Short mmCIF file of C-alpha atoms and ligand atoms in Angstrom, two decimals:
data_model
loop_
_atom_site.label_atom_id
_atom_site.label_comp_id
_atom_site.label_asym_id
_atom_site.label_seq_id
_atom_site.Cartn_x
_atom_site.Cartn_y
_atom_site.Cartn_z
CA UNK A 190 -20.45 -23.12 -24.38
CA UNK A 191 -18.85 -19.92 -21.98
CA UNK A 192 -15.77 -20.37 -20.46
CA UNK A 193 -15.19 -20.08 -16.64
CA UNK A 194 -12.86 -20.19 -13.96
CA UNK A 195 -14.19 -22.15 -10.87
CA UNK A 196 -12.82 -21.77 -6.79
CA UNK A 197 -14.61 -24.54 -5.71
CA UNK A 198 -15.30 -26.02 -2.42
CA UNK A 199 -13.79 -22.90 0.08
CA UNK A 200 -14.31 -23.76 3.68
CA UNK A 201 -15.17 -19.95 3.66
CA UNK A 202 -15.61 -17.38 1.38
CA UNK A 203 -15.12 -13.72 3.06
CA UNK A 204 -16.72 -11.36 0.88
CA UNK A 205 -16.20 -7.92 2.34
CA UNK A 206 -19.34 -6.65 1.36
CA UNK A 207 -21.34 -4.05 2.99
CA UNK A 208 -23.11 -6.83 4.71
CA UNK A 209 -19.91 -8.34 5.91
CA UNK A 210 -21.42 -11.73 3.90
CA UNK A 211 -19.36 -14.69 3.99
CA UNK A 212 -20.47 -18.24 2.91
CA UNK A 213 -18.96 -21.76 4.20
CA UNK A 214 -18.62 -24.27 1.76
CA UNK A 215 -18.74 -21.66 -1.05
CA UNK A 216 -17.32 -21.53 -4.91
CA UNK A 217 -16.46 -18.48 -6.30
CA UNK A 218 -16.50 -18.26 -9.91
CA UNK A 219 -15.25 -15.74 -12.47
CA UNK A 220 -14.49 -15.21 -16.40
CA UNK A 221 -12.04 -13.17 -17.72
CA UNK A 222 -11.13 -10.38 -15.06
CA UNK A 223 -14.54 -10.33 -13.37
CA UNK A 224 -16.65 -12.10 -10.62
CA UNK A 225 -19.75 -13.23 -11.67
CA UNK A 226 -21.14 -15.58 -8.85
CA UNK A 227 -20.55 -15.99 -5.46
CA UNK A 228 -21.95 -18.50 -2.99
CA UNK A 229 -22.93 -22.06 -2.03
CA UNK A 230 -23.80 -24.95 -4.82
CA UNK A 231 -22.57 -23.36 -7.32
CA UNK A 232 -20.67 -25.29 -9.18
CA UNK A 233 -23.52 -28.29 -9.51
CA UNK A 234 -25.86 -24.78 -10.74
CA UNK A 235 -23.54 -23.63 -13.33
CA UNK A 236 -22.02 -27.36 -14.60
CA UNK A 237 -24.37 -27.97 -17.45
CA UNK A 238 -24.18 -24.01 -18.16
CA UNK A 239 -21.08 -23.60 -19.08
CA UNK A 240 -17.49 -25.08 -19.31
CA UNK A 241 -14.56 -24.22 -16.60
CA UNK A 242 -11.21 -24.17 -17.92
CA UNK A 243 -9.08 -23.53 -14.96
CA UNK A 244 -10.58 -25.34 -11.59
CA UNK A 245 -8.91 -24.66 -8.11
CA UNK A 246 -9.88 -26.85 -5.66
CA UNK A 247 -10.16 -24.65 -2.03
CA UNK A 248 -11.04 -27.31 0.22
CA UNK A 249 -9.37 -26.23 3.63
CA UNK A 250 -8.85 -22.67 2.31
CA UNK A 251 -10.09 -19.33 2.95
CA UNK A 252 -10.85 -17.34 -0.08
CA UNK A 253 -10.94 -13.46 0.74
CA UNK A 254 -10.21 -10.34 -1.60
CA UNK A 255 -6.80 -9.81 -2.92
CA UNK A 256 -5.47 -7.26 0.25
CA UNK A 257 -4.42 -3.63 -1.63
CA UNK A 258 -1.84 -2.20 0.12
CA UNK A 259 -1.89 1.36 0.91
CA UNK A 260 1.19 2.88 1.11
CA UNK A 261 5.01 2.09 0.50
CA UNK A 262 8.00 3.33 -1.23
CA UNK A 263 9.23 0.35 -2.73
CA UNK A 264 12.56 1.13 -3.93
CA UNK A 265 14.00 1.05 0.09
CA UNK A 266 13.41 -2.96 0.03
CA UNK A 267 17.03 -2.28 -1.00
CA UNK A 268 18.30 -0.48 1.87
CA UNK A 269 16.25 -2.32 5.23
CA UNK A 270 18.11 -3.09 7.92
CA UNK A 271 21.02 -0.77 7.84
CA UNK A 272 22.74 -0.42 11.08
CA UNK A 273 23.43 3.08 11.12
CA UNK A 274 19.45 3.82 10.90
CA UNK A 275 18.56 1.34 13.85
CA UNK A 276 17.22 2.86 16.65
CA UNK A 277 16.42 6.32 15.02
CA UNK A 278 13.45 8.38 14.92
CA UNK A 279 11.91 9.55 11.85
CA UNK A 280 14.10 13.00 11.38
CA UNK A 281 17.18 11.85 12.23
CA UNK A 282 16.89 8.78 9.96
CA UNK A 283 15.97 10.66 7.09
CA UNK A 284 18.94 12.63 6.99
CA UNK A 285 20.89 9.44 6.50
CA UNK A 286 18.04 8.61 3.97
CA UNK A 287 18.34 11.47 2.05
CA UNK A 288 22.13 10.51 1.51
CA UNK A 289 21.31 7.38 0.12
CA UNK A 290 18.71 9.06 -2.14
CA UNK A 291 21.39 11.11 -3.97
CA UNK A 292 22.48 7.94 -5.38
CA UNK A 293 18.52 6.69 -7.16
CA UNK A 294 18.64 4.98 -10.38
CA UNK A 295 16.05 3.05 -12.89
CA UNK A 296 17.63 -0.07 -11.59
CA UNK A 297 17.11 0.84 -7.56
CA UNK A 298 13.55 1.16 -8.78
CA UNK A 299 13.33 -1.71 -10.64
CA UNK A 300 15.10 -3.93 -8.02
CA UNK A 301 12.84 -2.32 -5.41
CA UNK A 302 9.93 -3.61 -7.18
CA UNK A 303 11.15 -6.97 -7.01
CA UNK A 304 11.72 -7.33 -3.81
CA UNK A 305 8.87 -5.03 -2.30
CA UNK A 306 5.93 -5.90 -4.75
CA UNK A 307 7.07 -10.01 -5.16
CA UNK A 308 6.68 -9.53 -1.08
CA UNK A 309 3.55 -8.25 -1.17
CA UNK A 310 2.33 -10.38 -3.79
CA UNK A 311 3.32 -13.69 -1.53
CA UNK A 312 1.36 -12.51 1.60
CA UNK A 313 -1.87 -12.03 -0.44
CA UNK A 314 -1.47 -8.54 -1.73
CA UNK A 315 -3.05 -7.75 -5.22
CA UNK A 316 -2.90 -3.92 -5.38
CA UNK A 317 -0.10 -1.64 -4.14
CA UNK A 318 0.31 2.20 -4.07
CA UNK A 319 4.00 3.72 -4.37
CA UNK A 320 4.48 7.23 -3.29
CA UNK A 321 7.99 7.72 -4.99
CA UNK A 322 10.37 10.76 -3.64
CA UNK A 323 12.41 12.07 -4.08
CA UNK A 324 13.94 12.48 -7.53
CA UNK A 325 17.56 13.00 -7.42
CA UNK A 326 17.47 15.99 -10.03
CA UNK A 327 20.59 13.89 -11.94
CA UNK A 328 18.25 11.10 -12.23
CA UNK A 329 14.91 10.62 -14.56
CA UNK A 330 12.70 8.24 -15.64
CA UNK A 331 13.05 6.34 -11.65
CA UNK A 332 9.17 5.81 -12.03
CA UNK A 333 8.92 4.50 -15.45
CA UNK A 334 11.26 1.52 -14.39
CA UNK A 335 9.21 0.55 -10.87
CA UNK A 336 5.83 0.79 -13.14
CA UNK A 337 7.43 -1.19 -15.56
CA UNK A 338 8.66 -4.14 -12.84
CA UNK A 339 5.34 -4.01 -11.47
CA UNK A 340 3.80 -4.75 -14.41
CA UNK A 341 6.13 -7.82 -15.10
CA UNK A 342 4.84 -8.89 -11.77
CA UNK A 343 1.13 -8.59 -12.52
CA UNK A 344 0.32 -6.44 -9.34
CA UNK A 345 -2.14 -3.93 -9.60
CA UNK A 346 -0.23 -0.16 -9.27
CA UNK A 347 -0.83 2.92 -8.11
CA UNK A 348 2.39 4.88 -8.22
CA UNK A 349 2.39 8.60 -6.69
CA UNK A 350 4.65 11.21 -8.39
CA UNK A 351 5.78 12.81 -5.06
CA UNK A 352 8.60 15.38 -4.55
CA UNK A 353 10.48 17.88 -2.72
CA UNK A 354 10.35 21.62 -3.72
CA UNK A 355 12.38 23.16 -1.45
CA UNK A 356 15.56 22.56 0.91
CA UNK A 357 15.07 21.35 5.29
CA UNK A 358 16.60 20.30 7.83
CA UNK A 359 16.73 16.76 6.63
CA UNK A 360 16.01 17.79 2.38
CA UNK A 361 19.02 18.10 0.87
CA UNK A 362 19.39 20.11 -2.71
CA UNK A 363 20.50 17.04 -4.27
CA UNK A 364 16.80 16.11 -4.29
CA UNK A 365 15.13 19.40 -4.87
CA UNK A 366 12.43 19.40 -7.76
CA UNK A 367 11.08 22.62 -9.41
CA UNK A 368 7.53 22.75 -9.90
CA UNK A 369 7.67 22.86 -13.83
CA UNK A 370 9.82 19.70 -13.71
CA UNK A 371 7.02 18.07 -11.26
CA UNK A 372 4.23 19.07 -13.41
CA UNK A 373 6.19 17.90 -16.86
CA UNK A 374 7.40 14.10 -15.16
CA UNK A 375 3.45 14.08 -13.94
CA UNK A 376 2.18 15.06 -16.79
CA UNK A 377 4.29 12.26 -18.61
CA UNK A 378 3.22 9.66 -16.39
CA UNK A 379 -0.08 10.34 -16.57
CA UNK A 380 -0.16 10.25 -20.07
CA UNK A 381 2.09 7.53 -20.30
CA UNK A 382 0.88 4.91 -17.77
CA UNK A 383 -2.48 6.10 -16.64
CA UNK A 384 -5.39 4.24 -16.74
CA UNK A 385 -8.85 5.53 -15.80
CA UNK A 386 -11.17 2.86 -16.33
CA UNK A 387 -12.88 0.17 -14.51
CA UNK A 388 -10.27 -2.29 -13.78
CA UNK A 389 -7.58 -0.30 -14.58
CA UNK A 390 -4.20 -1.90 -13.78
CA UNK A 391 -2.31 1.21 -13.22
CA UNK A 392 -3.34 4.61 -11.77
CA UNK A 393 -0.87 7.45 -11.14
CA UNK A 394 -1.68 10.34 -8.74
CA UNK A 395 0.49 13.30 -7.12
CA UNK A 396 1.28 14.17 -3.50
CA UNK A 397 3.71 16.18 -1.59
CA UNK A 398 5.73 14.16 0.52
CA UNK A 399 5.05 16.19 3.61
CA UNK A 400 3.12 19.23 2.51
CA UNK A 401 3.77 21.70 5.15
CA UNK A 402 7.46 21.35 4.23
CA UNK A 403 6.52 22.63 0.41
CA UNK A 404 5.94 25.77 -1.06
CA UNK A 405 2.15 27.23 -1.89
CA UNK A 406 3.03 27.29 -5.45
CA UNK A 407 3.92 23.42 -5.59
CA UNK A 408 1.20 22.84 -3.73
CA UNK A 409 -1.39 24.97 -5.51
CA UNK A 410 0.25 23.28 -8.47
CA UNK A 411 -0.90 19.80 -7.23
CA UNK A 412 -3.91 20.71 -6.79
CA UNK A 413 -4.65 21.96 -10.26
CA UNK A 414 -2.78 19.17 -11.99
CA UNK A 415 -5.00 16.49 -9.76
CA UNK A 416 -8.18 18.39 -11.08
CA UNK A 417 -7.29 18.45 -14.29
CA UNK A 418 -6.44 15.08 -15.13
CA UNK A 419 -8.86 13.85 -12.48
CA UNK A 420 -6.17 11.77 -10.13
CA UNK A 421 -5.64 11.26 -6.72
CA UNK A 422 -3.32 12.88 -4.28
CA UNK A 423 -1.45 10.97 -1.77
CA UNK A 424 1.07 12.08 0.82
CA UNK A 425 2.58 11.84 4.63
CA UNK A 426 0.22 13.73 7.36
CA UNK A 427 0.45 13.51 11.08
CA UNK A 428 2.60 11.25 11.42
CA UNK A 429 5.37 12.19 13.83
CA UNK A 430 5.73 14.57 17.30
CA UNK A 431 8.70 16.51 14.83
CA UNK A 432 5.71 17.23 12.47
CA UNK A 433 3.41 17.79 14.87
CA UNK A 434 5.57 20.64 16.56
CA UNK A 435 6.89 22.56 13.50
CA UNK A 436 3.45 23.07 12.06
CA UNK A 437 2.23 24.35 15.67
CA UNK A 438 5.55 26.71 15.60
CA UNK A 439 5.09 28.05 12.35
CA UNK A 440 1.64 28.02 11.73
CA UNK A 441 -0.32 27.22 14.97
CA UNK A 442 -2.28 24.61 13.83
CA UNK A 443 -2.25 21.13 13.51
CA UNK A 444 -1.03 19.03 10.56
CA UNK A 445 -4.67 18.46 9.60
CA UNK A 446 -6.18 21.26 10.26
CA UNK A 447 -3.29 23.37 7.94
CA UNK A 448 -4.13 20.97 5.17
CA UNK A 449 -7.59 21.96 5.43
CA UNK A 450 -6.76 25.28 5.16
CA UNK A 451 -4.66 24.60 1.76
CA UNK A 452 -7.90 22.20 0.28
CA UNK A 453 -6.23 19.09 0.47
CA UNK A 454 -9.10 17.15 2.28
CA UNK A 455 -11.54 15.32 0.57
CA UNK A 456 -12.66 12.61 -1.62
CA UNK A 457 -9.62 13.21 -3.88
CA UNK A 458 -7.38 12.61 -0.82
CA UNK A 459 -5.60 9.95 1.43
CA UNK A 460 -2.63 10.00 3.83
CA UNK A 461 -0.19 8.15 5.39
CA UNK A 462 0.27 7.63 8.86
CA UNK A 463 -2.66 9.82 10.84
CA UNK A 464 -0.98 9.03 14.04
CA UNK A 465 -0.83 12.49 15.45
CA UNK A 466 -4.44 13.36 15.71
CA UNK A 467 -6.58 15.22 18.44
CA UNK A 468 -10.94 14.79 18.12
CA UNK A 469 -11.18 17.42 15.94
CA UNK A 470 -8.33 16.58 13.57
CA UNK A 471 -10.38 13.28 13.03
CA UNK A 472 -13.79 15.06 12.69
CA UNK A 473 -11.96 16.83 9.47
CA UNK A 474 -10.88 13.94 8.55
CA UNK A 475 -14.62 12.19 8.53
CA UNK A 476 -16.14 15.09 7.43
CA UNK A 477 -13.89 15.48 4.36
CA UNK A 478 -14.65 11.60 3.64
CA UNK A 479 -10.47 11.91 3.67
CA UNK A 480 -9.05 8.60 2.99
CA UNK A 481 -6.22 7.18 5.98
CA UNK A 482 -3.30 4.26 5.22
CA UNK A 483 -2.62 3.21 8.55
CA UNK A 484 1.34 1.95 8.68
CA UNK A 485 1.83 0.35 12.19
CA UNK A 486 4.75 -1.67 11.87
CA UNK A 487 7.08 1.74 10.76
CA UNK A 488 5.25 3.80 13.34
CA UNK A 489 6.60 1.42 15.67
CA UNK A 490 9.72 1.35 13.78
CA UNK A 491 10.12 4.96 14.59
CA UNK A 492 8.37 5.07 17.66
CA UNK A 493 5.93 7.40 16.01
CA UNK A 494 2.73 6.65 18.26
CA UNK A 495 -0.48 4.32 17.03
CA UNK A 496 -3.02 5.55 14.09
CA UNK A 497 -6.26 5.70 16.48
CA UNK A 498 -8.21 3.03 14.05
CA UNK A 499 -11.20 2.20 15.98
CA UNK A 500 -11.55 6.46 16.75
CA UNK A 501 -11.70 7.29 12.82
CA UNK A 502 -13.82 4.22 12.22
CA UNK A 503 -16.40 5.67 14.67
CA UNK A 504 -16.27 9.24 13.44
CA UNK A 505 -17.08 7.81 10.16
CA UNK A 506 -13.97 7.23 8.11
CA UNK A 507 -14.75 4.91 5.82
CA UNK A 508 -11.56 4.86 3.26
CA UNK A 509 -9.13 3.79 5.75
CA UNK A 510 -6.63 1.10 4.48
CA UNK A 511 -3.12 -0.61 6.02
CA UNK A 512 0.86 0.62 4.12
CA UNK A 513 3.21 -1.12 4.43
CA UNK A 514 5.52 1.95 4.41
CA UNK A 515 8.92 1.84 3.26
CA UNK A 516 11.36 -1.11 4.01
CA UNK A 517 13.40 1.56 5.29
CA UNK A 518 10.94 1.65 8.36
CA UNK A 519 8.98 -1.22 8.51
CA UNK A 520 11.76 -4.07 7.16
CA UNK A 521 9.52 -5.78 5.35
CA UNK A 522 6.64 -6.02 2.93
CA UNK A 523 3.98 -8.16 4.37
CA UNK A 524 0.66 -7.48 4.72
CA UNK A 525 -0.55 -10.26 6.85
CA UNK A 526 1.96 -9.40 9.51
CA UNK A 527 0.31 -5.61 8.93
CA UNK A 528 -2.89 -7.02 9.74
CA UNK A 529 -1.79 -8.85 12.59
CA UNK A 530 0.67 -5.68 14.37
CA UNK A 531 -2.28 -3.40 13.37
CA UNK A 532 -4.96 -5.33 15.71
CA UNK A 533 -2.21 -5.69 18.34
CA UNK A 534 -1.08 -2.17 18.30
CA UNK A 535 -4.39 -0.83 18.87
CA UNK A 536 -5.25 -3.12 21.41
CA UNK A 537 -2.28 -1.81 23.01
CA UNK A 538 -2.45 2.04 22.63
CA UNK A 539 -6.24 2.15 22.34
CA UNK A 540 -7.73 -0.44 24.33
CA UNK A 541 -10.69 1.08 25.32
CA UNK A 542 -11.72 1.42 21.94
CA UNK A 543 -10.68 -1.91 20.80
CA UNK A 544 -10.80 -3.04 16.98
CA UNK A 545 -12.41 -6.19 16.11
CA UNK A 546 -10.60 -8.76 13.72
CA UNK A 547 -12.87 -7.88 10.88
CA UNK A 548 -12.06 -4.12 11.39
CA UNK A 549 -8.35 -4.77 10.27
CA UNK A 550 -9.55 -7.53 7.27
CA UNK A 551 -12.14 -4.44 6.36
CA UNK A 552 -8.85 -2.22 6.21
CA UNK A 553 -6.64 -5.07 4.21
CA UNK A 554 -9.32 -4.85 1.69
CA UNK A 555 -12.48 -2.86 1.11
CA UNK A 556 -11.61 -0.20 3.22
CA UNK A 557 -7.76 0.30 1.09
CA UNK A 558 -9.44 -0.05 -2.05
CA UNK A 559 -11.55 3.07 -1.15
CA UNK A 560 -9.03 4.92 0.41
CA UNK A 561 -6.93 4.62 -3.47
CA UNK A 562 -10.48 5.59 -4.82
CA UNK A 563 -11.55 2.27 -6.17
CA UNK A 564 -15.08 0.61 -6.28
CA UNK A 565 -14.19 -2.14 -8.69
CA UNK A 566 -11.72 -3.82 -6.14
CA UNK A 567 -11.17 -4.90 -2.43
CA UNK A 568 -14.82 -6.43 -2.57
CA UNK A 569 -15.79 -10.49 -3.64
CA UNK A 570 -18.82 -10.09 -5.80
CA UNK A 571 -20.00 -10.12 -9.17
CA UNK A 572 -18.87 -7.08 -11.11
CA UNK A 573 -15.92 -6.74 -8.73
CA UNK A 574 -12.45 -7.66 -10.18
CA UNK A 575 -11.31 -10.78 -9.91
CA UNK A 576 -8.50 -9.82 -7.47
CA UNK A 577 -8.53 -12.93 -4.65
CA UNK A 578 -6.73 -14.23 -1.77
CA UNK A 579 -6.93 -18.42 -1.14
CA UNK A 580 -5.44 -18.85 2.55
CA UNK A 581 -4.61 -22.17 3.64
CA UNK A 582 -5.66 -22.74 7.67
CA UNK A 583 -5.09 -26.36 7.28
CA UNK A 584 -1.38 -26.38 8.51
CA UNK A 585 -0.61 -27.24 12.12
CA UNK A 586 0.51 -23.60 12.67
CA UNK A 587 -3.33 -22.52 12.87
CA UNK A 588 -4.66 -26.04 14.63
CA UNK A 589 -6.77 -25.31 17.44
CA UNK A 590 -7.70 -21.28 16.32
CA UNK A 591 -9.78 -22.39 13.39
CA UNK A 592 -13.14 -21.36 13.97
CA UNK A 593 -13.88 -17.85 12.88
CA UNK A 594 -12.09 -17.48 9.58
CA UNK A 595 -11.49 -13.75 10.35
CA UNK A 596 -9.78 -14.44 13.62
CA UNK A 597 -7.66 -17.04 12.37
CA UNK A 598 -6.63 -14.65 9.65
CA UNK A 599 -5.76 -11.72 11.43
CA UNK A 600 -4.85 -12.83 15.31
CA UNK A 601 -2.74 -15.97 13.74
CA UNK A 602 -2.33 -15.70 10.04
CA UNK A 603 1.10 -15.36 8.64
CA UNK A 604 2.31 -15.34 4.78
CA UNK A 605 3.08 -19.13 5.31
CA UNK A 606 -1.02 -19.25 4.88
CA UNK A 607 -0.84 -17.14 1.78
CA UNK A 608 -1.57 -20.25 -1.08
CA UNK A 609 -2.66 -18.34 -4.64
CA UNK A 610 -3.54 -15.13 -5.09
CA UNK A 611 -4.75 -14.00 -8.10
CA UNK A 612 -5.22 -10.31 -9.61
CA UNK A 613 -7.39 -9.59 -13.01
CA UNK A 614 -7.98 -13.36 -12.89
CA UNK A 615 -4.80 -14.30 -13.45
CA UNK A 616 -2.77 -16.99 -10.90
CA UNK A 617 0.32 -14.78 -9.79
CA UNK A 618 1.06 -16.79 -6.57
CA UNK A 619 0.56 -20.65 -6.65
CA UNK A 620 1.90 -22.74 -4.12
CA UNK A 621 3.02 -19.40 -1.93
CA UNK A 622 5.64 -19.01 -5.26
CA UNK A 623 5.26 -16.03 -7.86
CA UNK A 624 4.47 -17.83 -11.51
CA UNK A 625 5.04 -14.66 -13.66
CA UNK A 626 9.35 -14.49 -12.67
CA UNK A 627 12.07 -16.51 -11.37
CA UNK A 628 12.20 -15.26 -7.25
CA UNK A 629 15.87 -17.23 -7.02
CA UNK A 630 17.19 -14.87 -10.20
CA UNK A 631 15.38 -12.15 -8.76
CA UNK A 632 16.42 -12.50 -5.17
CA UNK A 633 20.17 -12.57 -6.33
CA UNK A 634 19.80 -9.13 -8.71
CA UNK A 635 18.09 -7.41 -5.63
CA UNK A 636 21.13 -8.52 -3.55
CA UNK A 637 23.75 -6.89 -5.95
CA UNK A 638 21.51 -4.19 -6.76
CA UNK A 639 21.65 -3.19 -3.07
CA UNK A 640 24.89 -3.62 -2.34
CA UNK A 641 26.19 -1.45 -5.10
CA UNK A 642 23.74 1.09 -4.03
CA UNK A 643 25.31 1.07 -0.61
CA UNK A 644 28.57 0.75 -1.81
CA UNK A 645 28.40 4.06 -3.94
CA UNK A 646 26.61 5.62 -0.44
CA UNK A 647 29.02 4.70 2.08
CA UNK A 648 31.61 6.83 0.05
CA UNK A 649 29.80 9.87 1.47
CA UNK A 650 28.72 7.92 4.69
CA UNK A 651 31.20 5.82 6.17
CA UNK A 652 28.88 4.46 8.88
CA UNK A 653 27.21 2.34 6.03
CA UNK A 654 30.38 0.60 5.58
CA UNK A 655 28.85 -1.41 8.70
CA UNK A 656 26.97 -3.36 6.45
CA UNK A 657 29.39 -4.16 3.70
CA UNK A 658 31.73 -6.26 5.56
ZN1 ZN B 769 5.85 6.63 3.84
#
């Protein structure tokens, strides 16, 4: 007799399909890595079928996708909260960035992972892109070590090979790549680490940080190397005034509309940010069938402006997903307080064009999984990965809000709902703890990680000392 794994008895089961389904007193039940039924009475159905090894009982639980995460650079879990960044906008706190990035090591990106990914992982999280810059040209290997910790995690990766190829205002020649050295490190990790098929665990693209600060030859470079290995491209766009006005200056066009001109729209293609936008910026966008990460807690941060969600929705962008953006600018890693800042947010800026709760849970999952160029994820059916979310709204927190499960989710859910998550079918969160490693021994080798990191810094950059006391 087949083995199974059985969710049984879910108060709700949010599928996320294209019909929005979602079934109340549902099971869910999967073998191996895959979904193969979802729906009411199933478990009396499949009982004399088959056998079920592992049984988790979801009575007063939610049971969504696993949320993918769009966007983040996970190594700057390590440097959140520094005084001498507070209050900043995003040029002026790169530049104290970009000292701190002179100093990038294997274990920064390993202890980044940690605390970034393990954060992610506890608010319901089950996929997570990295765009990693820059790379300190002292340093190598800083990816190999974060795709490594993720994998010790059991999150699903998609790390970006991103760089700097020529000195700013804020870039410092510390950090300065070469386009052979790009192509060679990409060409590594590709071949190294990734993985094409359905499923796949890890997936590595390319991207320029920002592209209009690159040259043509990096960038035509890009473009050739994401053709030829067939990988996706991910990078910054739009996303502050500064940006905004230096592309009109030197090239009299708009962030988007100079990346059309260069080919980087399209299907191959998503962004960070999109917060800068006028109508026809987010035509290109829809028309390109360009894929958005919306980041609203470090556009507040940074007092960057609002992504217009609801706008992009209605032109017809369909891969549009929620970052969590650096620590650096957002603090933290957690995706149901994403959710819940994102529906705020554009009630605030945007409240004529309101988004609805499901809108946001549609970016959390479906709607990031397409935006990293996934059809095997983000989605609770069979065939789909078994990549899930079990939420528990029986807690006093929620009491009194628990009607829709959508609406509790996203207008009150915190991580204290987050109960198990698991990704390829395996349990990574149980209890709202990670199984697969020991959070107290991590939490204490992020800690002196971090501090050493600054410590080295704040010989260059006394303000950082603020922190060490
Ligand atoms: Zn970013």
């Amino acid at each position: 007799m087949e083995t199974y794994r059985l969710i049984r008895n879910a108060d709700w089961i949010v599928t996320m399909d294209e019909h929005r389904s979602r079934y109340r007193h549902a099971d869910l039940i999967y073998k191996g890595n895959e979904i193969v039924a979802v729906g009411p009475h199933l478990e009396e159905a499949w009982r004399g079928r088959c056998r079920f090894d592992e049984v988790c009982d979801a009575t007063g639980k939610i049971v969504t996708p696993g949320f993918v995460n769009a966007h983040h650079h996970t190594w700057q879990a390590l440097i959140r909260n520094i005084k001498v960044t507070q209050g900043l906008k995003l040029e002026p706190w790169l530049k104290v960035m970009y000292e701190v990035y002179k100093d990038l090591t294997p274990e920064v990106a390993r202890a980044g992972v940690f605390a970034s990914l393990g954060d992610c992982l506890k608010t319901g999280c089950t996929t997570s892109n990295d765009l990693w810059y820059p790379h300190p040209v002292k340093t190598a290997r800083l990816m190999d070590a974060e795709i490594q910790a993720a994998a010790e995690l059991g999150i699903r990766f998609h790390p970006i090979r991103s760089y700097h190829s020529q000195v700013s205002d804020v870039v410092v020649p510390e950090v300065v790549d070469t386009t052979e050295r790009v192509i060679a490190d990409a060409t590594r990790l590709v071949k190294t680490y990734h993985d094409s098929r359905r499923f796949s665990m890890c997936r590595v693209g390319i991207g320029p940080s920002i592209a209009q600060y690159d040259t043509e030859e990096i960038l035509q470079a890009t473009l050739e190397f994401a053709e030829k290995y067939d990988v996706m491209v991910h990078g910054h766009l739009a996303e502050s005034r500064y940006e905004w006005e230096y592309t009109q200056a030197r090239y009299g066009c708009t962030p988007v509309e100079w990346f059309r001109r260069h080919g980087l729209l399209g299907e191959r293609f998503y962004y960070a940010h999109c917060v800068q936008l006028d109508e026809r910026d987010i035509r290109l966008l829809a028309d390109s069938h360009t894929g958005v990460a919306s980041c609203p807690i470090s556009n507040m941060y940074l007092s960057s402006g609002a992504c217009p969600v609801r706008a992009l929705m209605d032109a017809g962008v369909r891969r549009i997903g929620l970052g969590v953006d650096g620590p650096a600018s957002s603090n933290s890693s957690n995706m149901m307080e994403e959710m819940r800042v994102c529906y705020l947010l554009n009630r605030l800026c945007y409240g004529d064009k309101p988004c609805s709760a499901e809108d946001i849970l549609y970016m959390a999952t479906a709607g990031g999984a397409r935006a990293l160029g996934r059809d095997d994820i983000g989605v609770l059916r069979p065939g789909m990965a078994a990549d899930i979310a079990i939420l528990d709204w029986s807690k006093l927190s929620y009491a009194g809000g628990c009607y829709d499960p959508v609406d509790c989710i996203v207008m009150s859910g915190d991580a204290r709902m987050v109960d198990t998550v698991i990704v390829n079918g395996e349990i990574v969160v149980r209890g709202g703890v990670l199984t697969r490693v020991d959070e107290e021994e991590k939490r204490q080798y992020v800690n002196a990680v971090g501090r050493g990191l600054l410590c080295k810094s704040a010989q260059r950059l006394p303000a950082l000392r603020a922190d060490l006391q």
